[in-house]
C-alpha atoms as a printed R data frame, in Angstrom:
    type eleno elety resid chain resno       x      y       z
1   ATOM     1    CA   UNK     A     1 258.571 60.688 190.248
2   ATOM     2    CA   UNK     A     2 256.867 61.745 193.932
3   ATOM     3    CA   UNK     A     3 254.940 58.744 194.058
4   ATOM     4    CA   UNK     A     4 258.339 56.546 192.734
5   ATOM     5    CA   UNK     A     5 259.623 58.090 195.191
6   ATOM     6    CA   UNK     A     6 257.236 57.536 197.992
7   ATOM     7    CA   UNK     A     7 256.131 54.317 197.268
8   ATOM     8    CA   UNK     A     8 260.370 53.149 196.896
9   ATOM     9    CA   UNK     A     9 261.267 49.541 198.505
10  ATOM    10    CA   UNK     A    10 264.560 50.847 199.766
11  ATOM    11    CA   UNK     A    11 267.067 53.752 198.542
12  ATOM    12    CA   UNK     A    12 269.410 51.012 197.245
13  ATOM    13    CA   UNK     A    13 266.264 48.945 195.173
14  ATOM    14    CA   UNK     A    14 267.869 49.408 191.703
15  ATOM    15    CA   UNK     A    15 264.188 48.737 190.074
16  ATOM    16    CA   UNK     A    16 263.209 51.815 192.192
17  ATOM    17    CA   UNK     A    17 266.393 53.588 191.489
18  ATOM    18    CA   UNK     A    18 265.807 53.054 187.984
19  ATOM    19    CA   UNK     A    19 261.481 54.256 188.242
20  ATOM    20    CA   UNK     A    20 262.682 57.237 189.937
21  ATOM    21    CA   UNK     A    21 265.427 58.135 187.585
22  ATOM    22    CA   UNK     A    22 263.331 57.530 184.321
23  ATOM    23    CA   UNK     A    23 260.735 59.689 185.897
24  ATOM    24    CA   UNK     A    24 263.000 62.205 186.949
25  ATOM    25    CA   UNK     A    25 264.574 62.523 183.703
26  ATOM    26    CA   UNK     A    26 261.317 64.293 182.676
27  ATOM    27    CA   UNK     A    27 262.374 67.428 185.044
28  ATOM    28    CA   UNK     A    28 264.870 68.747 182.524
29  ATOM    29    CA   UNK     A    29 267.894 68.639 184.681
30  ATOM    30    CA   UNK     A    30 270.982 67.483 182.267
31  ATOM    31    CA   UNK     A    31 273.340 66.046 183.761
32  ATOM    32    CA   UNK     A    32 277.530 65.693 183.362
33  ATOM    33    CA   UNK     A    33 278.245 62.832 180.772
34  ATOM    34    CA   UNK     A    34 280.720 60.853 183.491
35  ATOM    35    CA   UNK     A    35 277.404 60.480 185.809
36  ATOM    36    CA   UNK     A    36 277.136 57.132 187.215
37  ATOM    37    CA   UNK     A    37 273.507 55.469 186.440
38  ATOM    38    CA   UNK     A    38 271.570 56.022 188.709
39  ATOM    39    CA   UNK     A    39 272.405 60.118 189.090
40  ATOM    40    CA   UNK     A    40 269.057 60.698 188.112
41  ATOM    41    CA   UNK     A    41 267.521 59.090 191.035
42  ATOM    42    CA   UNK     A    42 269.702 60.425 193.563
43  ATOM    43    CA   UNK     A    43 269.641 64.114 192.769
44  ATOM    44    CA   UNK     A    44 265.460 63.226 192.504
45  ATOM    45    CA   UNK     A    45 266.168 62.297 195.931
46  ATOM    46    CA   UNK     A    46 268.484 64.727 197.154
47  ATOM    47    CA   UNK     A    47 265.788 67.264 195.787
48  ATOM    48    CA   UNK     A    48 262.546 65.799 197.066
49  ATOM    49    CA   UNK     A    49 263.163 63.389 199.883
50  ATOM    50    CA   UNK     A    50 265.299 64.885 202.832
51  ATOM    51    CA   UNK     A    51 264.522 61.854 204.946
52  ATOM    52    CA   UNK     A    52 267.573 60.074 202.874
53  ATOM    53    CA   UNK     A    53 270.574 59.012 204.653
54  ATOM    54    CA   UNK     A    54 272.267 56.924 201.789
55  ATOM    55    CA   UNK     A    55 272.375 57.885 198.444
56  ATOM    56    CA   UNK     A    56 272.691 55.638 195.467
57  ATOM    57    CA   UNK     A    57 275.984 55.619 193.417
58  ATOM    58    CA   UNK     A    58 278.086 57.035 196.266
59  ATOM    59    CA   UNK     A    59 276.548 59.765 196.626
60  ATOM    60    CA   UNK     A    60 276.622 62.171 199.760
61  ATOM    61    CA   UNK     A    61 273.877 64.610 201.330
62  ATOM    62    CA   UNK     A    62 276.093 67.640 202.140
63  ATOM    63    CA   UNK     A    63 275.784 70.338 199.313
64  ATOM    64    CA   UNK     A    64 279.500 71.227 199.350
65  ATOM    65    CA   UNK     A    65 280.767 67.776 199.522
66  ATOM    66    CA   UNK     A    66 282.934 66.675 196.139
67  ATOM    67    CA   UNK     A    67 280.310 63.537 196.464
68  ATOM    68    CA   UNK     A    68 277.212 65.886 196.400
69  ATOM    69    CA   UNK     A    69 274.554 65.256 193.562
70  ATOM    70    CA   UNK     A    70 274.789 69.328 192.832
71  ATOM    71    CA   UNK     A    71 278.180 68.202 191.069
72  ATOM    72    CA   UNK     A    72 276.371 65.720 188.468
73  ATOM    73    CA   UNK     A    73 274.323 68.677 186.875
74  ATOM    74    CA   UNK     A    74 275.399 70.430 183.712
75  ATOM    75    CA   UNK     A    75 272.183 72.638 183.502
76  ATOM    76    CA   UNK     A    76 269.325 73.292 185.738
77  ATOM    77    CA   UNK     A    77 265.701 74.472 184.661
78  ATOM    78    CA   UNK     A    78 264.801 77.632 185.859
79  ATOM    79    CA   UNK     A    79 261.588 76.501 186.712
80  ATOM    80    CA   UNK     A    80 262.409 74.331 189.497
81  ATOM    81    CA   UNK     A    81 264.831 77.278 191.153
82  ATOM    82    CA   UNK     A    82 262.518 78.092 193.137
83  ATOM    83    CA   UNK     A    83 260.876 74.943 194.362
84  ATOM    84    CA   UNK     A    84 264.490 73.459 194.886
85  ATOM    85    CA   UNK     A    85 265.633 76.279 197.066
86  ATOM    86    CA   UNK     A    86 262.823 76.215 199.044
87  ATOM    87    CA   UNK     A    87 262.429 72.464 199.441
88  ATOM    88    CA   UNK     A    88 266.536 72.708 200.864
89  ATOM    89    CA   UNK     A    89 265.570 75.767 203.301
90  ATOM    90    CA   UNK     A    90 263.004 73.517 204.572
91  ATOM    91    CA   UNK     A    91 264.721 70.406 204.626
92  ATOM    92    CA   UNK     A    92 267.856 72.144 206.403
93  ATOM    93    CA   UNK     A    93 265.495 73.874 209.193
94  ATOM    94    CA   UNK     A    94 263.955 70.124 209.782
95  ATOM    95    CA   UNK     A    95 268.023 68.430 210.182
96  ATOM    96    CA   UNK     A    96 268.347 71.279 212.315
97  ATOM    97    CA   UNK     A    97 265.387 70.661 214.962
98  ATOM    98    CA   UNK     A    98 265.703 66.610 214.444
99  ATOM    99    CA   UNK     A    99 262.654 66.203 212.199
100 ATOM   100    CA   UNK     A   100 262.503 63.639 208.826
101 ATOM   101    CA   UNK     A   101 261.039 65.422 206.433
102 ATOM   102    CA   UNK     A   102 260.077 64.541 203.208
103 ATOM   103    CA   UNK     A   103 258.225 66.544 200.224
104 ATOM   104    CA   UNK     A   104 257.295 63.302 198.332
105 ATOM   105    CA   UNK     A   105 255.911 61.964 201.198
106 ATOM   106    CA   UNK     A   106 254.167 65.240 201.984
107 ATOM   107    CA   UNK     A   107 252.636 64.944 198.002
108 ATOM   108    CA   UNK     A   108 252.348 62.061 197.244
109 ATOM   109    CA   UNK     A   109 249.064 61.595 198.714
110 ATOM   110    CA   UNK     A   110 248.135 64.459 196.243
111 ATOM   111    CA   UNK     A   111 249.495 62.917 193.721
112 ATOM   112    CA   UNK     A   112 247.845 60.042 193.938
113 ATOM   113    CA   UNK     A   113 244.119 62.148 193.812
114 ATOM   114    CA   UNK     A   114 245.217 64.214 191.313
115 ATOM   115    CA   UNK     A   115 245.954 61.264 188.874
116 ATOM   116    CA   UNK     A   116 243.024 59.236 190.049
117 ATOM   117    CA   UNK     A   117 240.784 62.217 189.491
118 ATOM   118    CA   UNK     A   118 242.111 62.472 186.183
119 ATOM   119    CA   UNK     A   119 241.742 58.564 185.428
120 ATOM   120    CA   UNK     A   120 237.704 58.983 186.715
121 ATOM   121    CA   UNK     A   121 237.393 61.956 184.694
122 ATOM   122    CA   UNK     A   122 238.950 60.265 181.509
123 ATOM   123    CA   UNK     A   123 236.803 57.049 182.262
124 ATOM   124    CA   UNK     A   124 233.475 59.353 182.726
125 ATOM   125    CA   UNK     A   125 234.563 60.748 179.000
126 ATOM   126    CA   UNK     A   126 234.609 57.429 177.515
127 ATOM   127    CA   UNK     A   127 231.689 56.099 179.108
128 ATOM   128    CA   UNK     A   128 229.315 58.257 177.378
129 ATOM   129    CA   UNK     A   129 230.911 58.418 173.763
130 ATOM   130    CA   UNK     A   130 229.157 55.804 171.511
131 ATOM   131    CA   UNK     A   131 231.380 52.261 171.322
132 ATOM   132    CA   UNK     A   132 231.813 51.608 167.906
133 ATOM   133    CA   UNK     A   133 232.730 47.632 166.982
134 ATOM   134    CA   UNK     A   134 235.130 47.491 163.551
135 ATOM   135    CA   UNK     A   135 232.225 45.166 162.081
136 ATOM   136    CA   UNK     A   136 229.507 47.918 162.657
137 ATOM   137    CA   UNK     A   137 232.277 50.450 161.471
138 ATOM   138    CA   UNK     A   138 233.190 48.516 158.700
139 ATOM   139    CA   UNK     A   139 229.184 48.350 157.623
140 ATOM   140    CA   UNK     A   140 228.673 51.924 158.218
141 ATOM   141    CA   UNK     A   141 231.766 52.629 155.887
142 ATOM   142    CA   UNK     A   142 230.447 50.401 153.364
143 ATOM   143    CA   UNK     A   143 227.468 51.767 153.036
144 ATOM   144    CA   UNK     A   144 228.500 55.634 152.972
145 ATOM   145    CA   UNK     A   145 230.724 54.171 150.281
146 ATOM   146    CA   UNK     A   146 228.167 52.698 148.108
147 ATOM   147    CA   UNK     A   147 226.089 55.919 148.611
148 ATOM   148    CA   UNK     A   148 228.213 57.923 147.057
């Protein structure tokens, strides 16, 4: 979701909207069953983007507004406490002094070495196993078949 994020079209794009929800989903935060669609995405970006100044679905920025994206969640994971308290400290400090600030842009280039790393160490793997054909499988099947 950091690179969906990062590598958005716009914050109104509802193919991005829709990426960045899907992928968000995976963070465990349930949401209220009267959420409109794309609540997913815009707590994702409430969360992880401070540099937004329009949220999808109506949405506002302001924590203690009736509009806020804190009001779609049911439950929370109390793994991302921490990480979600610290990325609003930071992105209130940067409002405060004038400064965009966004924590998907600040990973996503990490994000994008840590997956590529892991595609080059997956292809690496591959390369050296043996690359079996079904008709030379088939034969060697056959024949430990016939053996026995």
């Amino acid at each position: 979701f950091i690179l969906a994020l990062d590598e958005r079209k716009s914050d109104e794009n509802p193919d991005d909207l829709a990426k960045i929800g899907n992928y968000a989903s995976g963070l465990g935060i349930e949401l209220n069953d009267d959420v409109p669609a794309h609540g997913q995405a815009a707590i994702a970006m409430w969360l992880f983007d401070g540099s937004v100044e329009t949220f999808p679905s109506g949405y506002d920025e302001s924590e203690v507004s009736p509009n806020s994206p804190l009001k779609a969640m049911k439950e929370f994971p109390q793994d991302l406490v921490l990480l979600a308290r610290s990325t609003v400290l930071i992105k209130g400090l940067a409002k405060r002094f004038g400064i965009r600030w966004s924590l998907s842009q600040e990973w996503a280039p990490i994000a994008r070495r840590v997956l590529q790393s892991s595609t080059d160490q997956i292809k690496e793997e591959n390369s050296h196993r043996p690359k079996l054909h079904f008709k030379s499988w088939g034969k060697q099947q056959t024949k430990r078949i016939v053996k026995n």
